[in-house]
Amino acid sequence: MTDNTTKTNLLGMSPEQLDAFFAEQGEKRFRATQVLKWMHQHGADSFDEMTNISKVLRDKLSKVAEVREPEVVTQDISKDGTRKWVIRIDGGSCVETVLIPEGDRATLCISSQAGCSLDCSFCSTGKQGFNRNLSAAEIIGQLRIAIKSFGPMDPAGPRRVTNVVLMGMGEPLMNFDNVVKAIILMMEDNAYGLSTRRVTLSTAGVVPAIDKLREVTDVSLAISLHAPNDELRDVLVPINKRYPIKELFAACHRYLEDLNDRRVITIEYTLMSGINDQVVHAKELGKLLKTLPCKLNLIPFNPFPNSGYERPSEAAIKAFKDIMLKAGVLTTVRRTRGDEIDAACGQLVGQVEDKTRRSQKYIPVVQESTAEVVKSL
Ligand code: SAH
């Protein structure tokens, strides 16, 4: 039983699961809270570090359990302070995590899957195909790794990560259970203690999962919209064919109704030159967004090799933003960060062992034609 593979990894367990684990071991419940704090507030990697637990119990735990976070392959720090980690998960694929400091905030962008099954036409993660869902330990492990990069974890010290966004690789709502477990740990007082406003889950619009989400958490919600109508969205975000904009917005309304505060949905809209950045798109988007309490985040397209898409000019971005503001939509433009370490949205490439064989099919000519189809709409 001392073999690593047979030990239970406690890192991704929710507080309830940890309680149950200690109950099974015939131990008191407060032990679970102690271990939770050691793992997530002090960054302990072994039971030996947990000094308020008896040696006997520590030895017993070491035989059956472990605290194991995924392996860091590389850490890069950009001139603007952005940090990026390449993280290897069991099975060999790699995912990426990015920390973006801005004033007194530091936002961590976390991955939830190795690759992605949704195949949005302008996203480099989608082009790599899909390998597997990350475990809860692999998701929460990214937060621990980021905090630890500043030195030993200290719950009394300054907060190194103030906000978390599930906007890295993967579609979080396609990995529902593990993502929810990790979110619960992010918000749990005995773990990371982040408020609901400081944790945001971004989805391309898996409608039934949005409804399930509001039953179990009140995390803030972002929607990757990218088009003002179904015709265009069907091409850019193929899951729209299953769950069109009207159904998606209805789910957003239901989600907001359940939050008992004045939070709104964040709408993400990646601007691509000649595709969705024209005056007519802006006007249509303005009308559409008046139907939902939301704020708009415009993301100028981040190029990657052979994407077939281009970033609009600064003038076009500003013109689009001005139309949105005139329409009364609270609009911001996401500044690109960490450019020299390829840490921007849609540039997270990781290293996915594609099980769908989609990456083999990805040749530039296919992509060009997607852009052509969109232009002809
Ligand atoms: N699957 C989830 C989480 C990924 S979030 C979702 O779709 O919301 C990553 C965000 O960056 C999404 O809004 C995505 O559409 C956007 N994005 C993807 N590729 C991009 C690119 N090349 N340039 C700019 N934004 C991109």
Coordinates of N, CA and C in Angstrom, one line a residue, residues 122-290:
F122 N -11.7 30.0 -33.9 CA -10.6 31.0 -33.8 C -9.8 30.7 -32.5
C123 N -9.9 29.5 -31.9 CA -9.2 29.3 -30.6 C -8.2 28.2 -30.8
S124 N -6.9 28.5 -30.4 CA -5.9 27.6 -30.6 C -6.0 26.3 -29.8
T125 N -6.6 26.4 -28.6 CA -6.8 25.2 -27.8 C -7.7 24.2 -28.5
G126 N -8.8 24.7 -29.1 CA -9.7 23.9 -29.9 C -9.0 23.1 -31.0
K127 N -8.0 23.8 -31.6 CA -7.3 23.2 -32.8 C -6.5 22.0 -32.4
Q128 N -6.2 21.9 -31.1 CA -5.4 20.8 -30.6 C -6.1 19.5 -30.3
G129 N -7.4 19.6 -30.4 CA -8.3 18.4 -30.1 C -8.4 18.3 -28.6
F130 N -8.8 17.2 -28.1 CA -9.2 17.0 -26.7 C -8.4 15.8 -26.1
N131 N -7.9 15.9 -25.0 CA -7.3 14.7 -24.3 C -8.1 14.2 -23.1
R132 N -8.2 15.0 -22.1 CA -9.1 14.6 -21.0 C -9.4 15.8 -20.0
N133 N -10.4 15.5 -19.2 CA -10.8 16.5 -18.1 C -9.6 16.5 -17.1
L134 N -9.4 17.7 -16.5 CA -8.5 17.7 -15.4 C -9.2 17.3 -14.1
S135 N -8.5 16.7 -13.2 CA -9.0 16.3 -11.9 C -9.2 17.6 -11.1
A136 N -10.0 17.5 -10.0 CA -10.1 18.7 -9.1 C -8.7 19.1 -8.5
A137 N -7.9 18.1 -8.2 CA -6.5 18.4 -7.7 C -5.7 19.1 -8.7
E138 N -5.9 18.7 -10.0 CA -5.1 19.4 -11.1 C -5.6 20.8 -11.3
I139 N -6.9 21.1 -11.0 CA -7.4 22.4 -11.2 C -7.0 23.3 -10.0
I140 N -7.3 22.8 -8.8 CA -7.0 23.7 -7.6 C -5.4 23.8 -7.5
G141 N -4.7 22.7 -7.9 CA -3.3 22.7 -7.9 C -2.7 23.9 -8.6
Q142 N -3.3 24.4 -9.7 CA -2.8 25.5 -10.4 C -2.8 26.8 -9.5
L143 N -3.9 26.9 -8.7 CA -3.9 28.1 -7.8 C -2.8 28.0 -6.8
R144 N -2.6 26.8 -6.2 CA -1.6 26.6 -5.2 C -0.2 26.9 -5.8
I145 N 0.0 26.4 -7.0 CA 1.3 26.6 -7.7 C 1.6 28.1 -7.9
A146 N 0.5 28.9 -8.3 CA 0.7 30.3 -8.5 C 1.0 31.0 -7.2
I147 N 0.3 30.7 -6.2 CA 0.6 31.4 -4.9 C 2.0 31.1 -4.4
K148 N 2.3 29.8 -4.5 CA 3.6 29.4 -4.0 C 4.8 30.0 -4.8
S149 N 4.5 30.5 -6.0 CA 5.6 31.0 -6.8 C 6.2 32.3 -6.1
F150 N 5.4 32.9 -5.1 CA 5.9 34.1 -4.5 C 6.6 33.8 -3.2
G151 N 6.8 32.5 -2.9 CA 7.4 32.1 -1.6 C 6.5 31.2 -0.8
P152 N 6.9 30.8 0.4 CA 6.1 29.9 1.2 C 4.7 30.5 1.4
M153 N 3.7 29.7 1.4 CA 2.3 30.2 1.6 C 2.1 30.7 3.0
D154 N 1.4 31.8 3.2 CA 1.2 32.4 4.5 C -0.2 33.0 4.5
P155 N -1.1 32.4 5.2 CA -2.5 32.9 5.2 C -2.5 34.3 5.8
A156 N -1.6 34.7 6.6 CA -1.6 36.1 7.2 C -0.9 37.1 6.3
G157 N -0.2 36.6 5.3 CA 0.5 37.5 4.4 C -0.4 38.1 3.4
P158 N 0.2 38.9 2.4 CA -0.6 39.6 1.4 C -1.2 38.5 0.4
R159 N -2.3 38.8 -0.1 CA -3.0 37.9 -1.1 C -2.2 38.0 -2.4
R160 N -1.7 36.9 -2.8 CA -0.9 36.9 -4.1 C -1.8 36.7 -5.3
V161 N -2.9 36.0 -5.1 CA -3.9 35.9 -6.2 C -5.2 36.4 -5.7
T162 N -5.7 37.5 -6.3 CA -6.9 38.1 -5.7 C -8.2 37.6 -6.5
N163 N -8.0 37.2 -7.7 CA -9.1 36.8 -8.6 C -8.8 35.6 -9.3
V164 N -9.8 34.7 -9.6 CA -9.5 33.5 -10.4 C -10.5 33.6 -11.6
V165 N -10.1 33.3 -12.8 CA -11.0 33.1 -13.9 C -10.8 31.8 -14.5
L166 N -11.8 31.0 -14.8 CA -11.7 29.7 -15.4 C -11.8 30.0 -16.9
M167 N -10.7 30.6 -17.4 CA -10.7 31.1 -18.8 C -9.4 30.6 -19.5
G168 N -8.8 29.5 -19.0 CA -7.6 29.0 -19.6 C -8.1 27.9 -20.7
M169 N -7.3 26.8 -20.7 CA -7.7 25.8 -21.7 C -8.9 25.0 -21.3
G170 N -9.8 24.7 -22.2 CA -10.9 23.8 -21.9 C -12.2 24.5 -21.7
E171 N -13.3 23.7 -21.7 CA -14.6 24.3 -21.4 C -15.0 23.8 -20.0
P172 N -15.0 24.7 -19.0 CA -15.2 24.2 -17.6 C -16.5 23.5 -17.4
L173 N -17.6 23.8 -18.2 CA -18.8 23.2 -17.9 C -18.9 21.8 -18.6
M174 N -17.9 21.4 -19.3 CA -17.8 20.0 -19.8 C -17.0 19.2 -18.9
N175 N -16.6 19.8 -17.8 CA -15.8 19.0 -16.7 C -16.5 19.4 -15.4
F176 N -17.8 19.3 -15.3 CA -18.6 19.9 -14.3 C -18.2 19.6 -12.9
D177 N -18.2 18.3 -12.6 CA -18.0 17.9 -11.2 C -16.6 18.3 -10.6
N178 N -15.6 18.2 -11.4 CA -14.2 18.5 -10.9 C -14.1 20.0 -10.8
V179 N -14.7 20.8 -11.8 CA -14.6 22.2 -11.7 C -15.4 22.7 -10.5
V180 N -16.5 22.2 -10.2 CA -17.3 22.6 -9.1 C -16.5 22.4 -7.8
K181 N -15.9 21.2 -7.7 CA -15.1 20.9 -6.5 C -14.0 22.0 -6.3
A182 N -13.4 22.3 -7.3 CA -12.3 23.3 -7.3 C -12.8 24.7 -6.9
I183 N -14.0 25.0 -7.5 CA -14.6 26.3 -7.2 C -14.9 26.4 -5.7
I184 N -15.5 25.3 -5.2 CA -15.8 25.3 -3.7 C -14.6 25.6 -2.9
L185 N -13.5 24.9 -3.2 CA -12.2 25.1 -2.5 C -11.7 26.6 -2.6
M186 N -11.9 27.2 -3.8 CA -11.5 28.6 -4.0 C -12.2 29.5 -3.0
M187 N -13.5 29.2 -2.8 CA -14.3 30.1 -2.0 C -14.4 29.7 -0.5
E188 N -13.9 28.5 -0.2 CA -14.0 28.0 1.2 C -13.1 28.8 2.1
D189 N -13.7 29.2 3.3 CA -12.9 30.0 4.2 C -11.7 29.3 4.7
N190 N -11.8 27.9 4.9 CA -10.6 27.2 5.4 C -9.6 26.8 4.3
A191 N -9.9 27.3 3.1 CA -9.0 27.0 2.0 C -8.5 28.4 1.5
Y192 N -9.1 28.9 0.3 CA -8.5 30.1 -0.3 C -9.4 31.3 0.1
G193 N -10.6 31.1 0.4 CA -11.5 32.2 0.9 C -11.8 33.3 0.0
L194 N -11.8 33.0 -1.3 CA -12.1 34.1 -2.3 C -13.6 34.3 -2.4
S195 N -14.1 35.6 -2.6 CA -15.5 35.8 -2.6 C -16.1 35.5 -4.0
T196 N -17.4 35.3 -4.0 CA -18.0 34.8 -5.3 C -17.8 35.8 -6.4
R197 N -17.6 37.1 -6.1 CA -17.3 38.1 -7.1 C -15.9 37.9 -7.7
R198 N -15.1 37.2 -7.0 CA -13.7 37.2 -7.4 C -13.3 35.8 -8.1
V199 N -14.3 35.0 -8.3 CA -14.1 33.8 -9.1 C -15.1 33.8 -10.2
T200 N -14.6 33.7 -11.4 CA -15.5 33.7 -12.6 C -15.3 32.5 -13.5
L201 N -16.4 31.9 -13.8 CA -16.4 30.7 -14.7 C -16.8 31.2 -16.1
S202 N -16.0 30.9 -17.1 CA -16.4 31.3 -18.5 C -16.8 30.1 -19.3
T203 N -17.9 30.3 -20.0 CA -18.4 29.1 -20.8 C -18.8 29.6 -22.2
A204 N -18.6 28.7 -23.1 CA -19.1 28.9 -24.5 C -20.6 28.7 -24.6
G205 N -21.2 28.3 -23.5 CA -22.7 28.2 -23.5 C -23.3 26.8 -23.5
V206 N -22.9 26.0 -22.5 CA -23.4 24.7 -22.3 C -24.7 24.9 -21.4
V207 N -25.8 25.1 -22.1 CA -27.0 25.6 -21.4 C -27.4 24.7 -20.2
P208 N -27.6 23.4 -20.4 CA -28.1 22.5 -19.3 C -27.1 22.6 -18.1
A209 N -25.8 22.8 -18.3 CA -24.8 22.8 -17.3 C -24.9 24.2 -16.5
I210 N -25.3 25.2 -17.2 CA -25.5 26.5 -16.6 C -26.6 26.4 -15.5
D211 N -27.7 25.7 -15.9 CA -28.8 25.5 -15.0 C -28.4 24.6 -13.8
K212 N -27.5 23.6 -14.0 CA -27.0 22.8 -12.9 C -26.1 23.6 -12.0
L213 N -25.4 24.5 -12.6 CA -24.4 25.2 -11.9 C -25.0 26.1 -10.8
R214 N -26.2 26.7 -11.1 CA -26.8 27.6 -10.1 C -27.4 26.8 -9.0
E215 N -27.5 25.5 -9.1 CA -28.0 24.7 -8.0 C -26.8 24.5 -6.9
V216 N -25.6 24.5 -7.4 CA -24.5 24.1 -6.5 C -23.5 25.3 -6.1
T217 N -23.5 26.4 -6.9 CA -22.6 27.5 -6.5 C -23.1 28.8 -7.1
D218 N -22.6 29.9 -6.5 CA -23.0 31.2 -7.1 C -21.8 31.9 -7.6
V219 N -20.9 31.2 -8.2 CA -19.7 31.8 -8.9 C -20.2 32.8 -10.0
S220 N -19.3 33.8 -10.2 CA -19.7 34.7 -11.3 C -19.6 34.1 -12.7
L221 N -20.4 34.5 -13.6 CA -20.5 33.8 -14.9 C -20.1 34.8 -16.0
A222 N -19.3 34.2 -16.9 CA -18.9 34.9 -18.2 C -19.3 34.0 -19.3
I223 N -19.8 34.7 -20.4 CA -20.3 33.9 -21.6 C -19.4 34.4 -22.8
S224 N -18.9 33.4 -23.5 CA -18.1 33.7 -24.7 C -19.1 33.8 -25.9
L225 N -19.5 35.0 -26.2 CA -20.5 35.2 -27.2 C -19.9 35.3 -28.6
H226 N -19.1 36.3 -28.9 CA -18.4 36.4 -30.1 C -19.2 36.7 -31.4
A227 N -20.5 36.7 -31.3 CA -21.3 37.0 -32.5 C -22.7 37.6 -32.0
P228 N -23.3 38.5 -32.8 CA -24.5 39.1 -32.4 C -25.8 38.3 -32.9
N229 N -25.5 37.2 -33.7 CA -26.7 36.5 -34.2 C -26.3 35.0 -34.3
D230 N -27.3 34.1 -34.5 CA -27.0 32.7 -34.5 C -26.3 32.3 -35.8
E231 N -26.6 33.0 -36.9 CA -26.0 32.6 -38.2 C -24.5 32.6 -38.1
L232 N -23.9 33.7 -37.5 CA -22.5 33.9 -37.4 C -22.0 33.0 -36.2
R233 N -22.7 33.0 -35.1 CA -22.2 32.2 -34.0 C -22.1 30.7 -34.3
D234 N -23.1 30.2 -35.1 CA -23.0 28.8 -35.5 C -21.7 28.4 -36.1
V235 N -21.1 29.4 -36.8 CA -19.8 29.1 -37.4 C -18.6 29.3 -36.5
L236 N -18.7 30.3 -35.7 CA -17.5 30.7 -34.8 C -17.5 29.8 -33.5
V237 N -18.7 29.5 -33.0 CA -18.8 28.7 -31.7 C -19.8 27.6 -32.0
P238 N -19.4 26.5 -32.5 CA -20.3 25.5 -33.0 C -21.3 25.0 -32.0
I239 N -21.0 25.1 -30.7 CA -22.0 24.6 -29.8 C -23.3 25.4 -29.8
N240 N -23.2 26.6 -30.5 CA -24.4 27.4 -30.7 C -25.5 26.7 -31.5
K241 N -25.1 25.7 -32.3 CA -26.1 25.0 -33.1 C -27.0 24.2 -32.1
R242 N -26.4 23.7 -31.0 CA -27.2 23.0 -30.0 C -28.0 23.9 -29.1
Y243 N -27.3 25.0 -28.7 CA -27.9 25.9 -27.7 C -27.8 27.3 -28.3
P244 N -28.8 27.7 -29.1 CA -28.7 29.0 -29.7 C -28.8 30.2 -28.7
I245 N -28.5 31.4 -29.2 CA -28.4 32.6 -28.3 C -29.6 32.8 -27.4
K246 N -30.8 32.5 -28.0 CA -32.0 32.8 -27.2 C -32.1 31.9 -26.0
E247 N -31.8 30.6 -26.2 CA -31.7 29.7 -25.0 C -30.6 30.0 -24.1
L248 N -29.5 30.4 -24.6 CA -28.4 30.8 -23.8 C -28.7 32.0 -22.9
F249 N -29.3 33.0 -23.5 CA -29.7 34.2 -22.7 C -30.7 33.8 -21.6
A250 N -31.7 32.9 -22.0 CA -32.7 32.5 -21.0 C -32.0 31.9 -19.8
A251 N -31.0 31.1 -20.1 CA -30.3 30.4 -19.0 C -29.5 31.4 -18.1
C252 N -29.0 32.5 -18.8 CA -28.3 33.5 -18.1 C -29.3 34.3 -17.1
H253 N -30.5 34.5 -17.7 CA -31.5 35.2 -16.8 C -31.8 34.3 -15.6
R254 N -32.0 33.0 -15.8 CA -32.3 32.2 -14.7 C -31.1 32.2 -13.7
Y255 N -29.9 32.2 -14.2 CA -28.7 32.2 -13.3 C -28.7 33.5 -12.4
L256 N -29.0 34.6 -13.1 CA -28.9 35.9 -12.4 C -30.0 36.0 -11.3
E257 N -31.2 35.4 -11.7 CA -32.3 35.5 -10.7 C -32.0 34.8 -9.4
D258 N -31.2 33.7 -9.5 CA -30.8 32.9 -8.3 C -29.8 33.6 -7.5
L259 N -29.0 34.5 -8.1 CA -28.0 35.2 -7.3 C -28.7 36.3 -6.5
N260 N -28.5 36.4 -5.2 CA -29.3 37.4 -4.5 C -28.4 38.7 -4.3
D261 N -27.8 39.1 -5.4 CA -27.1 40.4 -5.4 C -27.2 41.0 -6.8
R262 N -26.5 42.1 -7.0 CA -26.7 42.8 -8.3 C -25.6 42.5 -9.3
R263 N -25.1 41.3 -9.2 CA -24.1 40.9 -10.2 C -24.7 40.8 -11.6
V264 N -23.8 41.0 -12.6 CA -24.3 40.9 -14.0 C -23.4 39.8 -14.7
I265 N -23.8 39.4 -15.9 CA -23.0 38.5 -16.7 C -21.9 39.3 -17.4
T266 N -20.8 38.7 -17.5 CA -19.7 39.3 -18.4 C -19.8 38.6 -19.7
I267 N -20.0 39.4 -20.8 CA -20.0 38.9 -22.1 C -18.6 39.1 -22.7
E268 N -18.0 38.0 -23.2 CA -16.7 38.1 -23.9 C -17.0 38.1 -25.4
Y269 N -16.3 39.0 -26.1 CA -16.5 39.1 -27.6 C -15.1 39.3 -28.2
T270 N -14.6 38.3 -28.8 CA -13.3 38.4 -29.5 C -13.5 39.0 -30.8
L271 N -12.8 40.2 -31.0 CA -13.0 40.9 -32.3 C -12.0 40.4 -33.3
M272 N -12.6 40.0 -34.5 CA -11.8 39.5 -35.6 C -12.1 40.4 -36.8
S273 N -11.0 40.8 -37.5 CA -11.1 41.7 -38.6 C -12.0 41.2 -39.7
G274 N -13.0 42.0 -40.1 CA -13.8 41.6 -41.2 C -14.8 40.5 -40.9
I275 N -14.8 39.9 -39.7 CA -15.6 38.8 -39.4 C -16.8 39.2 -38.5
N276 N -16.5 39.8 -37.4 CA -17.5 40.2 -36.4 C -17.3 41.6 -35.9
D277 N -16.5 42.4 -36.6 CA -16.1 43.7 -36.0 C -16.7 44.9 -36.8
Q278 N -17.7 44.6 -37.6 CA -18.2 45.7 -38.5 C -19.3 46.5 -37.7
V279 N -19.6 47.7 -38.2 CA -20.6 48.5 -37.6 C -21.9 47.8 -37.5
V280 N -22.3 47.0 -38.5 CA -23.6 46.3 -38.4 C -23.6 45.3 -37.3
H281 N -22.4 44.7 -37.1 CA -22.3 43.7 -35.9 C -22.5 44.4 -34.6
A282 N -21.8 45.6 -34.5 CA -21.9 46.4 -33.3 C -23.3 46.8 -32.9
K283 N -24.0 47.2 -34.0 CA -25.4 47.7 -33.8 C -26.3 46.6 -33.3
E284 N -26.1 45.4 -34.0 CA -26.9 44.3 -33.6 C -26.6 43.8 -32.2
L285 N -25.3 43.8 -31.9 CA -24.9 43.4 -30.5 C -25.4 44.3 -29.5
G286 N -25.4 45.6 -29.8 CA -25.9 46.6 -28.8 C -27.4 46.3 -28.5
K287 N -28.2 46.0 -29.5 CA -29.6 45.7 -29.3 C -29.7 44.4 -28.5
L288 N -28.9 43.4 -28.9 CA -29.0 42.1 -28.2 C -28.7 42.2 -26.7
L289 N -27.6 43.0 -26.4 CA -27.2 43.1 -25.0 C -28.0 43.9 -24.1
K290 N -28.9 44.7 -24.7 CA -29.9 45.4 -23.9 C -30.9 44.5 -23.3

